[in-house]
Amino acid sequence: MKIIFVLIAVSLLVALGFLAAFIWAVKSGQYEDDYTPSIRMLFDDKPAPSSRSANPKIHSTDK
Amino acid sequence: MTLSPSLSLAVPVEKSEAVCYHCRLPIDDGSGVQAVKFDDKVFCCEGCKTVFEILNANDLCAFYDLDQRPGISLKGRRQAHYAWLDEPDLRDKLLNFSDGKQSRTTFYLPQIHCASCLWLLENLYKLSPGIKSSKVNFLKKEVYITFANETVSLRQVVELLASIGYAPEINLGSLDQAVKKPVAKRLIYQLGLAGFAFGNIMLLSFPEYLGLDASDNWFRQLFGYLNILLATPVVFYSGGDYLKGAWHSLRTWSPGIDIPLALGITVLYARSVFEIITSTGGGYLDSLAGLVFFLLIGKWFQQVTYHRISFDRDYRSYFPVSATRILPGGGEEASSLDSLRAGDTILVRHGELIPADGILTKGNARVDYSFVTGEAEPVDRNLNEKLYAGGRQVAEAIEIVLTKKVSQSYLTQLWNDDTFKKEKLEGTSRLADQVSRWFTLIVLTVAFGTLAYWWPKDVQVAINAFTAVLIIACPCAAALNVPFTLGNAVRILARLGFYIKNTNVIEALHGVKTVVFDKTGTLTSSNGNGIAYLGETLTKTEQAGVSALARQSSHPLSRQLAALESQSGVKLAVENFEEKTGQGIEGRVGEDLLRLGSRSFILPGREENLSEEKKSGVYLEINGKPRGHFIFNHHYRQQVWDVLAWFRQRYKVFLLSGDNEGEQHYLAPKFGANGQGEKCLFFNQSPHDKLAFVKNLQSESQKVLMLGDGLNDAGALRQSDIGIAVSEDTNNFTPACDAILDARYFSKLPAFLAFAKKSIHVVYAGWALAVVYNVVGLSFATQGNLSPVVAAILMPLSSLTIVLFGTGLTTLLAPKMPKTLLPNHKP
């Protein structure tokens, strides 16, 4: 039955791990915006325009 | 469709309706966003079009010419507009953070409405090398931008946003908000910790529930100590606010619900620790953790948050950040409102706001004060006349010499009133506090009664029973009653278009005896769509001609017709004007001879069986040919008189209008029969008058509910016991208030208020239920045989039933509205 000490220690550690994960998630702001990511994930990651000079007009607006 | 990001999967294409080429949402989604056409294709917004352009250019590896875009000619003006962003003082106030190299800022972009907006805004870095990253919060319509100071300035970032169609909305209030308060995460941490401890303590208490052999005493000891370890942070961190609250209540001698809660928590903890250390029992730590966990859930549920709805805006959210100052030596300069001084000359263009009191020195002022004073009609002011801050210039550009600073102007002085310095309807629930006062008293009586009864017989049982009473009487269920029942009511009302600041507002409804209405914008609709035209379509010139002709007359209907077209700015000359009293007007505008008037004036002798509406319309004839007629709907909201009648049956009603007495005769019978109505109507009320009127009512110890909309009501809304702002667009400016009513649902207000009152009755019923549980629990406790299992079952059970009872009943009682009528929450 001594194994139960090990088991309890392990189970508490796992639970603490989840608590830490929860606190990290809150801290990193994951609960502040729970809607936008659902749209964001729909976009394919397109390769960035190969050269900025491809659209000089837009580029020039912020000069 | 290879050009657009793969959005077509996400949003179904609706046939028969015109859809945006890019984001595939219907173009007319009712939000009023103008469709954009480009290259034979239609787009729902600038963002979609620009994304298309960019992708188009990249995929085809060809240049495209941005200058072809219509509206680019506005660019020069916009750049001048943002010049103030170069001023270090103002710029720094808009930055959330800056370390000299990189800066972070937050902008509110009301234009954000579709997935492409999000895509474009998060790819800003591709458009400007200085932008490091940008992140959008879709529901808040905010974008967080990090940029390198050396490469790009804040002004350039704003101008870039404006050039792609997302001009940020920056007002005077933004300057105060840039340094953001950290989001309140404490409650979430407390909740997480309590939940973690609750689950683990339950597990470790299993042996206790099932009953272990004496030989396993080991485990009992170990589990007990582990439980103490887990429960200690729950009591002092998660439940810390209750302990502090109780301590505060005791010191200020204002009994609240925190006292019995804190008493329950401490006694539970102390007795459990004592039992475990002395090996006399397993303690009640599972109940303790569960109690704190449920209480925190209640607290969390009570906090209803809305996106982009704010209940504490003042004039600063309505005023722009900068004005155009005319330098003494000629030339213009953008300067911040806060830096304007008396004596400065400023330029106010068409559609701009007059930021401070001043004297008109150049141009014709035609100022729309409807939002500030409640006057429905724009007023004309001549040279050297005084102009008050807050009005919007609707004619040509004018110049004003300021006589006051912005914060010292007639209107803005309202915010210096003491009314705005008090906290209102914050803090704990008054209802719960009142009940808990009695509750605490009874519990303490029973507890000490039990102690006195058992003490002579058995001291051990006496102490056991005494603590058991305090544990079982801990008003967990009662404390959850208000948050869940009223929290659910607030949520239901928000879904129906009535946004309430917090649950205390619902409680404050109780005892309201007097209701004060504002007229313009509250009873009436601020959309100028009170006029409908029926007949042959008019050309632009003809329309301008009608308004030009109507402008010549002072008849009330002519004034309304004239206002129709005043925005266009074109002023046509009218010749040979003639007014035939009681019949109509005529005159020559350009080539055309226009006649406007009653039916008999335009179509004499053709009086048939016509509806009242048609008879009262204004008929139009151009060059001898009858063209059609205008119908004047009273621009009062739909069913406004039914709503008023409902209020009259239950409350004393008053009308405070900033407008003149013009509609007194029309309104009086609506507010009271037999001439009583006249006494309830007050016209020409300044913002200060309104505030004083509400104060006066309250000094006669009447609780006042105020319905208003504009800046002129701000003082009265704040002063009244409940201030409800009626708003056409809840994203737009609303003055500080306790609740915001979506104007489309004005006719539902009686149903909303009736429901709010019913939910208070549900709270009462919930307390009755809690009392039943307490009596059952106390019958165990006073006998001194409260086993941990009974406590562990009874406490969650009572809490759960109260929660289900409160939320279930409020959901059942909710006002019924067809789904199609619900506010469109589509982001």
PDB file of C-alpha atoms in Angstrom, chain B residues 325-558:
ATOM      1  CA  ARG B 325      -6.440  77.105 -34.792  1.00  0.00           C
ATOM      2  CA  ILE B 326      -5.885  80.129 -36.960  1.00  0.00           C
ATOM      3  CA  LEU B 327      -2.529  81.666 -36.192  1.00  0.00           C
ATOM      4  CA  PRO B 328      -2.344  85.404 -35.558  1.00  0.00           C
ATOM      5  CA  GLY B 329      -0.077  85.841 -38.553  1.00  0.00           C
ATOM      6  CA  GLY B 330      -2.366  83.819 -40.828  1.00  0.00           C
ATOM      7  CA  GLY B 331      -2.098  80.130 -41.564  1.00  0.00           C
ATOM      8  CA  GLU B 332      -3.668  77.206 -39.759  1.00  0.00           C
ATOM      9  CA  GLU B 333      -2.411  74.884 -37.101  1.00  0.00           C
ATOM     10  CA  ALA B 334      -3.925  71.796 -35.574  1.00  0.00           C
ATOM     11  CA  SER B 335      -3.886  72.131 -31.858  1.00  0.00           C
ATOM     12  CA  SER B 336      -5.259  70.015 -29.073  1.00  0.00           C
ATOM     13  CA  LEU B 337      -8.469  71.042 -27.363  1.00  0.00           C
ATOM     14  CA  ASP B 338      -6.771  71.073 -24.002  1.00  0.00           C
ATOM     15  CA  SER B 339      -4.305  73.671 -25.237  1.00  0.00           C
ATOM     16  CA  LEU B 340      -6.951  76.076 -26.548  1.00  0.00           C
ATOM     17  CA  ARG B 341      -7.217  79.315 -24.582  1.00  0.00           C
ATOM     18  CA  ALA B 342      -9.733  82.131 -24.476  1.00  0.00           C
ATOM     19  CA  GLY B 343      -8.854  84.569 -27.252  1.00  0.00           C
ATOM     20  CA  ASP B 344      -7.748  81.929 -29.764  1.00  0.00           C
ATOM     21  CA  THR B 345      -9.391  81.957 -33.172  1.00  0.00           C
ATOM     22  CA  ILE B 346     -10.439  78.591 -34.509  1.00  0.00           C
ATOM     23  CA  LEU B 347     -11.853  77.320 -37.769  1.00  0.00           C
ATOM     24  CA  VAL B 348     -14.890  75.036 -37.622  1.00  0.00           C
ATOM     25  CA  ARG B 349     -15.657  73.271 -40.882  1.00  0.00           C
ATOM     26  CA  HIS B 350     -18.887  71.741 -42.080  1.00  0.00           C
ATOM     27  CA  GLY B 351     -19.819  68.853 -39.809  1.00  0.00           C
ATOM     28  CA  GLU B 352     -17.296  69.724 -37.127  1.00  0.00           C
ATOM     29  CA  LEU B 353     -18.009  70.320 -33.493  1.00  0.00           C
ATOM     30  CA  ILE B 354     -17.714  73.662 -31.740  1.00  0.00           C
ATOM     31  CA  PRO B 355     -15.301  72.783 -28.951  1.00  0.00           C
ATOM     32  CA  ALA B 356     -15.660  75.767 -26.634  1.00  0.00           C
ATOM     33  CA  ASP B 357     -17.828  78.841 -26.142  1.00  0.00           C
ATOM     34  CA  GLY B 358     -16.949  81.695 -28.476  1.00  0.00           C
ATOM     35  CA  ILE B 359     -18.051  84.564 -30.684  1.00  0.00           C
ATOM     36  CA  LEU B 360     -18.709  84.095 -34.373  1.00  0.00           C
ATOM     37  CA  THR B 361     -16.361  86.270 -36.400  1.00  0.00           C
ATOM     38  CA  LYS B 362     -16.649  84.917 -39.920  1.00  0.00           C
ATOM     39  CA  GLY B 363     -19.224  83.011 -41.953  1.00  0.00           C
ATOM     40  CA  ASN B 364     -22.800  81.954 -41.338  1.00  0.00           C
ATOM     41  CA  ALA B 365     -23.297  79.658 -38.439  1.00  0.00           C
ATOM     42  CA  ARG B 366     -26.034  77.076 -38.648  1.00  0.00           C
ATOM     43  CA  VAL B 367     -25.563  74.938 -35.613  1.00  0.00           C
ATOM     44  CA  ASP B 368     -27.207  71.669 -34.704  1.00  0.00           C
ATOM     45  CA  TYR B 369     -27.529  71.632 -30.938  1.00  0.00           C
ATOM     46  CA  SER B 370     -29.937  68.710 -30.812  1.00  0.00           C
ATOM     47  CA  PHE B 371     -27.556  66.459 -28.926  1.00  0.00           C
ATOM     48  CA  VAL B 372     -26.595  69.146 -26.468  1.00  0.00           C
ATOM     49  CA  THR B 373     -29.759  71.049 -25.768  1.00  0.00           C
ATOM     50  CA  GLY B 374     -32.505  68.896 -27.198  1.00  0.00           C
ATOM     51  CA  GLU B 375     -33.549  71.594 -29.661  1.00  0.00           C
ATOM     52  CA  ALA B 376     -34.655  69.714 -32.723  1.00  0.00           C
ATOM     53  CA  GLU B 377     -33.959  72.405 -35.339  1.00  0.00           C
ATOM     54  CA  PRO B 378     -30.519  73.749 -36.172  1.00  0.00           C
ATOM     55  CA  VAL B 379     -30.222  77.386 -35.153  1.00  0.00           C
ATOM     56  CA  ASP B 380     -28.814  80.223 -37.234  1.00  0.00           C
ATOM     57  CA  ARG B 381     -26.358  82.621 -35.655  1.00  0.00           C
ATOM     58  CA  ASN B 382     -25.054  85.842 -37.122  1.00  0.00           C
ATOM     59  CA  LEU B 383     -21.729  87.594 -36.857  1.00  0.00           C
ATOM     60  CA  ASN B 384     -20.664  88.592 -33.356  1.00  0.00           C
ATOM     61  CA  GLU B 385     -23.250  86.332 -31.780  1.00  0.00           C
ATOM     62  CA  LYS B 386     -22.337  83.882 -29.088  1.00  0.00           C
ATOM     63  CA  LEU B 387     -21.883  80.195 -29.914  1.00  0.00           C
ATOM     64  CA  TYR B 388     -21.969  77.532 -27.238  1.00  0.00           C
ATOM     65  CA  ALA B 389     -19.743  74.484 -27.177  1.00  0.00           C
ATOM     66  CA  GLY B 390     -21.084  71.102 -28.240  1.00  0.00           C
ATOM     67  CA  GLY B 391     -23.044  72.182 -31.299  1.00  0.00           C
ATOM     68  CA  ARG B 392     -22.255  70.828 -34.724  1.00  0.00           C
ATOM     69  CA  GLN B 393     -21.829  73.285 -37.586  1.00  0.00           C
ATOM     70  CA  VAL B 394     -24.015  72.106 -40.470  1.00  0.00           C
ATOM     71  CA  ALA B 395     -23.350  74.922 -42.940  1.00  0.00           C
ATOM     72  CA  GLU B 396     -20.123  76.335 -44.349  1.00  0.00           C
ATOM     73  CA  ALA B 397     -16.839  76.763 -42.478  1.00  0.00           C
ATOM     74  CA  ILE B 398     -16.888  79.474 -39.810  1.00  0.00           C
ATOM     75  CA  GLU B 399     -14.357  81.204 -37.620  1.00  0.00           C
ATOM     76  CA  ILE B 400     -14.823  81.662 -33.907  1.00  0.00           C
ATOM     77  CA  VAL B 401     -12.934  83.637 -31.291  1.00  0.00           C
ATOM     78  CA  LEU B 402     -13.060  81.606 -28.091  1.00  0.00           C
ATOM     79  CA  THR B 403     -14.232  83.202 -24.882  1.00  0.00           C
ATOM     80  CA  LYS B 404     -13.778  80.172 -22.638  1.00  0.00           C
ATOM     81  CA  LYS B 405     -11.522  77.162 -22.310  1.00  0.00           C
ATOM     82  CA  VAL B 406     -12.986  73.826 -23.311  1.00  0.00           C
ATOM     83  CA  SER B 407     -13.416  72.586 -19.759  1.00  0.00           C
ATOM     84  CA  GLN B 408     -14.922  75.877 -18.583  1.00  0.00           C
ATOM     85  CA  SER B 409     -17.592  76.209 -21.247  1.00  0.00           C
ATOM     86  CA  TYR B 410     -21.269  76.449 -20.439  1.00  0.00           C
ATOM     87  CA  LEU B 411     -21.991  72.824 -21.282  1.00  0.00           C
ATOM     88  CA  THR B 412     -18.837  71.204 -19.989  1.00  0.00           C
ATOM     89  CA  GLN B 413     -19.203  72.941 -16.634  1.00  0.00           C
ATOM     90  CA  LEU B 414     -22.001  70.470 -15.998  1.00  0.00           C
ATOM     91  CA  TRP B 415     -19.356  67.833 -15.306  1.00  0.00           C
ATOM     92  CA  ASN B 416     -17.898  69.934 -12.519  1.00  0.00           C
ATOM     93  CA  ASP B 417     -21.090  69.376 -10.530  1.00  0.00           C
ATOM     94  CA  ASP B 418     -20.756  67.268  -7.397  1.00  0.00           C
ATOM     95  CA  THR B 419     -23.171  64.767  -8.912  1.00  0.00           C
ATOM     96  CA  PHE B 420     -20.347  63.418 -11.035  1.00  0.00           C
ATOM     97  CA  LYS B 421     -18.014  62.903  -8.114  1.00  0.00           C
ATOM     98  CA  LYS B 422     -20.222  60.442  -6.249  1.00  0.00           C
ATOM     99  CA  GLU B 423     -20.142  56.730  -6.827  1.00  0.00           C
ATOM    100  CA  LYS B 424     -23.474  55.390  -7.902  1.00  0.00           C
ATOM    101  CA  LEU B 425     -24.990  51.918  -7.645  1.00  0.00           C
ATOM    102  CA  GLU B 426     -21.634  50.296  -7.091  1.00  0.00           C
ATOM    103  CA  GLY B 427     -20.627  47.825  -4.421  1.00  0.00           C
ATOM    104  CA  THR B 428     -22.630  45.098  -2.795  1.00  0.00           C
ATOM    105  CA  SER B 429     -26.254  44.270  -3.313  1.00  0.00           C
ATOM    106  CA  ARG B 430     -28.453  46.393  -1.060  1.00  0.00           C
ATOM    107  CA  LEU B 431     -31.193  43.794  -1.080  1.00  0.00           C
ATOM    108  CA  ALA B 432     -28.851  41.072   0.130  1.00  0.00           C
ATOM    109  CA  ASP B 433     -27.369  43.381   2.747  1.00  0.00           C
ATOM    110  CA  GLN B 434     -30.779  44.213   4.171  1.00  0.00           C
ATOM    111  CA  VAL B 435     -31.788  40.570   4.389  1.00  0.00           C
ATOM    112  CA  SER B 436     -28.458  39.471   5.798  1.00  0.00           C
ATOM    113  CA  ARG B 437     -28.796  41.950   8.648  1.00  0.00           C
ATOM    114  CA  TRP B 438     -31.776  39.956   9.953  1.00  0.00           C
ATOM    115  CA  PHE B 439     -30.216  36.721   8.935  1.00  0.00           C
ATOM    116  CA  THR B 440     -27.038  37.343  10.913  1.00  0.00           C
ATOM    117  CA  LEU B 441     -29.076  38.291  13.944  1.00  0.00           C
ATOM    118  CA  ILE B 442     -31.189  35.116  13.823  1.00  0.00           C
ATOM    119  CA  VAL B 443     -28.218  32.839  13.178  1.00  0.00           C
ATOM    120  CA  LEU B 444     -26.285  34.259  16.113  1.00  0.00           C
ATOM    121  CA  THR B 445     -29.353  33.901  18.346  1.00  0.00           C
ATOM    122  CA  VAL B 446     -29.820  30.260  17.355  1.00  0.00           C
ATOM    123  CA  ALA B 447     -26.098  29.528  17.731  1.00  0.00           C
ATOM    124  CA  PHE B 448     -25.825  30.988  21.209  1.00  0.00           C
ATOM    125  CA  GLY B 449     -29.178  29.446  22.149  1.00  0.00           C
ATOM    126  CA  THR B 450     -27.808  26.057  21.171  1.00  0.00           C
ATOM    127  CA  LEU B 451     -24.622  26.722  23.107  1.00  0.00           C
ATOM    128  CA  ALA B 452     -26.583  27.732  26.207  1.00  0.00           C
ATOM    129  CA  TYR B 453     -28.834  24.673  25.898  1.00  0.00           C
ATOM    130  CA  TRP B 454     -26.045  22.116  25.651  1.00  0.00           C
ATOM    131  CA  TRP B 455     -23.421  23.725  27.897  1.00  0.00           C
ATOM    132  CA  PRO B 456     -24.797  22.434  31.238  1.00  0.00           C
ATOM    133  CA  LYS B 457     -25.209  18.918  29.798  1.00  0.00           C
ATOM    134  CA  ASP B 458     -22.078  18.375  27.757  1.00  0.00           C
ATOM    135  CA  VAL B 459     -19.469  20.989  26.908  1.00  0.00           C
ATOM    136  CA  GLN B 460     -18.100  18.949  24.014  1.00  0.00           C
ATOM    137  CA  VAL B 461     -21.494  18.621  22.342  1.00  0.00           C
ATOM    138  CA  ALA B 462     -22.180  22.297  23.083  1.00  0.00           C
ATOM    139  CA  ILE B 463     -19.135  23.454  21.156  1.00  0.00           C
ATOM    140  CA  ASN B 464     -19.805  20.957  18.393  1.00  0.00           C
ATOM    141  CA  ALA B 465     -23.387  22.092  18.008  1.00  0.00           C
ATOM    142  CA  PHE B 466     -22.452  25.762  18.233  1.00  0.00           C
ATOM    143  CA  THR B 467     -19.920  25.552  15.417  1.00  0.00           C
ATOM    144  CA  ALA B 468     -22.199  23.281  13.409  1.00  0.00           C
ATOM    145  CA  VAL B 469     -24.940  25.916  13.500  1.00  0.00           C
ATOM    146  CA  LEU B 470     -22.554  28.577  12.240  1.00  0.00           C
ATOM    147  CA  ILE B 471     -21.324  26.246   9.502  1.00  0.00           C
ATOM    148  CA  ILE B 472     -24.706  25.108   8.269  1.00  0.00           C
ATOM    149  CA  ALA B 473     -26.201  28.588   8.500  1.00  0.00           C
ATOM    150  CA  CYS B 474     -23.476  30.054   6.335  1.00  0.00           C
ATOM    151  CA  PRO B 475     -25.704  31.694   3.720  1.00  0.00           C
ATOM    152  CA  CYS B 476     -24.064  30.193   0.667  1.00  0.00           C
ATOM    153  CA  ALA B 477     -27.378  29.601  -1.079  1.00  0.00           C
ATOM    154  CA  ALA B 478     -28.656  33.019  -0.076  1.00  0.00           C
ATOM    155  CA  ALA B 479     -25.446  34.653  -1.265  1.00  0.00           C
ATOM    156  CA  LEU B 480     -25.739  32.960  -4.651  1.00  0.00           C
ATOM    157  CA  ASN B 481     -29.354  33.939  -5.039  1.00  0.00           C
ATOM    158  CA  VAL B 482     -28.854  37.581  -6.030  1.00  0.00           C
ATOM    159  CA  PRO B 483     -25.864  37.069  -8.367  1.00  0.00           C
ATOM    160  CA  PHE B 484     -27.431  34.247 -10.327  1.00  0.00           C
ATOM    161  CA  THR B 485     -31.038  35.404 -10.477  1.00  0.00           C
ATOM    162  CA  LEU B 486     -30.347  39.051 -11.243  1.00  0.00           C
ATOM    163  CA  GLY B 487     -27.213  38.256 -13.247  1.00  0.00           C
ATOM    164  CA  ASN B 488     -29.324  36.046 -15.475  1.00  0.00           C
ATOM    165  CA  ALA B 489     -32.003  38.750 -15.742  1.00  0.00           C
ATOM    166  CA  VAL B 490     -29.362  41.274 -16.837  1.00  0.00           C
ATOM    167  CA  ARG B 491     -28.103  38.822 -19.462  1.00  0.00           C
ATOM    168  CA  ILE B 492     -31.587  38.134 -20.783  1.00  0.00           C
ATOM    169  CA  LEU B 493     -32.335  41.844 -21.083  1.00  0.00           C
ATOM    170  CA  ALA B 494     -29.030  42.439 -22.853  1.00  0.00           C
ATOM    171  CA  ARG B 495     -30.001  39.846 -25.449  1.00  0.00           C
ATOM    172  CA  LEU B 496     -33.226  41.759 -26.003  1.00  0.00           C
ATOM    173  CA  GLY B 497     -31.541  45.127 -26.474  1.00  0.00           C
ATOM    174  CA  PHE B 498     -31.603  46.607 -22.976  1.00  0.00           C
ATOM    175  CA  TYR B 499     -28.120  46.838 -21.487  1.00  0.00           C
ATOM    176  CA  ILE B 500     -27.946  47.220 -17.723  1.00  0.00           C
ATOM    177  CA  LYS B 501     -24.768  48.265 -15.954  1.00  0.00           C
ATOM    178  CA  ASN B 502     -25.019  45.859 -13.036  1.00  0.00           C
ATOM    179  CA  THR B 503     -27.494  43.937 -10.933  1.00  0.00           C
ATOM    180  CA  ASN B 504     -27.804  46.761  -8.416  1.00  0.00           C
ATOM    181  CA  VAL B 505     -29.652  48.752 -11.063  1.00  0.00           C
ATOM    182  CA  ILE B 506     -32.433  46.153 -11.105  1.00  0.00           C
ATOM    183  CA  GLU B 507     -32.705  46.379  -7.350  1.00  0.00           C
ATOM    184  CA  ALA B 508     -32.877  50.161  -7.539  1.00  0.00           C
ATOM    185  CA  LEU B 509     -36.034  49.903  -9.657  1.00  0.00           C
ATOM    186  CA  HIS B 510     -37.855  49.018  -6.505  1.00  0.00           C
ATOM    187  CA  GLY B 511     -39.496  52.091  -5.043  1.00  0.00           C
ATOM    188  CA  VAL B 512     -39.218  54.300  -8.108  1.00  0.00           C
ATOM    189  CA  LYS B 513     -42.218  56.623  -8.052  1.00  0.00           C
ATOM    190  CA  THR B 514     -41.369  59.220 -10.652  1.00  0.00           C
ATOM    191  CA  VAL B 515     -40.300  58.910 -14.260  1.00  0.00           C
ATOM    192  CA  VAL B 516     -38.769  61.825 -16.126  1.00  0.00           C
ATOM    193  CA  PHE B 517     -38.596  61.833 -19.914  1.00  0.00           C
ATOM    194  CA  ASP B 518     -36.470  63.858 -22.247  1.00  0.00           C
ATOM    195  CA  LYS B 519     -38.138  64.670 -25.556  1.00  0.00           C
ATOM    196  CA  THR B 520     -35.708  65.060 -28.446  1.00  0.00           C
ATOM    197  CA  GLY B 521     -33.881  61.826 -29.118  1.00  0.00           C
ATOM    198  CA  THR B 522     -35.761  59.957 -26.415  1.00  0.00           C
ATOM    199  CA  LEU B 523     -39.451  60.155 -27.244  1.00  0.00           C
ATOM    200  CA  THR B 524     -38.612  61.272 -30.746  1.00  0.00           C
ATOM    201  CA  SER B 525     -36.252  59.565 -33.104  1.00  0.00           C
ATOM    202  CA  SER B 526     -33.121  61.452 -33.993  1.00  0.00           C
ATOM    203  CA  ASN B 527     -33.168  60.049 -37.504  1.00  0.00           C
ATOM    204  CA  GLY B 528     -34.653  62.744 -39.708  1.00  0.00           C
ATOM    205  CA  ASN B 529     -36.874  60.257 -41.499  1.00  0.00           C
ATOM    206  CA  GLY B 530     -40.138  61.720 -40.377  1.00  0.00           C
ATOM    207  CA  ILE B 531     -40.875  62.837 -43.933  1.00  0.00           C
ATOM    208  CA  ALA B 532     -41.879  60.493 -46.711  1.00  0.00           C
ATOM    209  CA  TYR B 533     -42.312  61.509 -50.347  1.00  0.00           C
ATOM    210  CA  LEU B 534     -44.847  59.767 -52.548  1.00  0.00           C
ATOM    211  CA  GLY B 535     -45.096  60.450 -56.264  1.00  0.00           C
ATOM    212  CA  GLU B 536     -42.904  60.890 -59.308  1.00  0.00           C
ATOM    213  CA  THR B 537     -39.244  60.731 -58.473  1.00  0.00           C
ATOM    214  CA  LEU B 538     -37.533  64.087 -58.146  1.00  0.00           C
ATOM    215  CA  THR B 539     -34.143  64.920 -59.582  1.00  0.00           C
ATOM    216  CA  LYS B 540     -31.388  66.271 -57.367  1.00  0.00           C
ATOM    217  CA  THR B 541     -31.946  69.784 -58.666  1.00  0.00           C
ATOM    218  CA  GLU B 542     -35.653  69.547 -58.058  1.00  0.00           C
ATOM    219  CA  GLN B 543     -35.069  68.353 -54.515  1.00  0.00           C
ATOM    220  CA  ALA B 544     -32.718  71.227 -53.874  1.00  0.00           C
ATOM    221  CA  GLY B 545     -35.340  73.514 -55.363  1.00  0.00           C
ATOM    222  CA  VAL B 546     -38.000  72.246 -52.966  1.00  0.00           C
ATOM    223  CA  SER B 547     -35.824  72.849 -49.951  1.00  0.00           C
ATOM    224  CA  ALA B 548     -34.780  76.257 -51.245  1.00  0.00           C
ATOM    225  CA  LEU B 549     -38.410  77.244 -51.648  1.00  0.00           C
ATOM    226  CA  ALA B 550     -39.386  75.806 -48.288  1.00  0.00           C
ATOM    227  CA  ARG B 551     -36.575  77.705 -46.611  1.00  0.00           C
ATOM    228  CA  GLN B 552     -38.321  80.961 -47.478  1.00  0.00           C
ATOM    229  CA  SER B 553     -41.273  80.148 -45.277  1.00  0.00           C
ATOM    230  CA  SER B 554     -41.470  80.013 -41.510  1.00  0.00           C
ATOM    231  CA  HIS B 555     -44.335  77.534 -41.465  1.00  0.00           C
ATOM    232  CA  PRO B 556     -43.382  74.524 -39.292  1.00  0.00           C
ATOM    233  CA  LEU B 557     -43.863  72.070 -42.156  1.00  0.00           C
ATOM    234  CA  SER B 558     -41.706  74.204 -44.437  1.00  0.00           C
TER     235      SER B 558
END
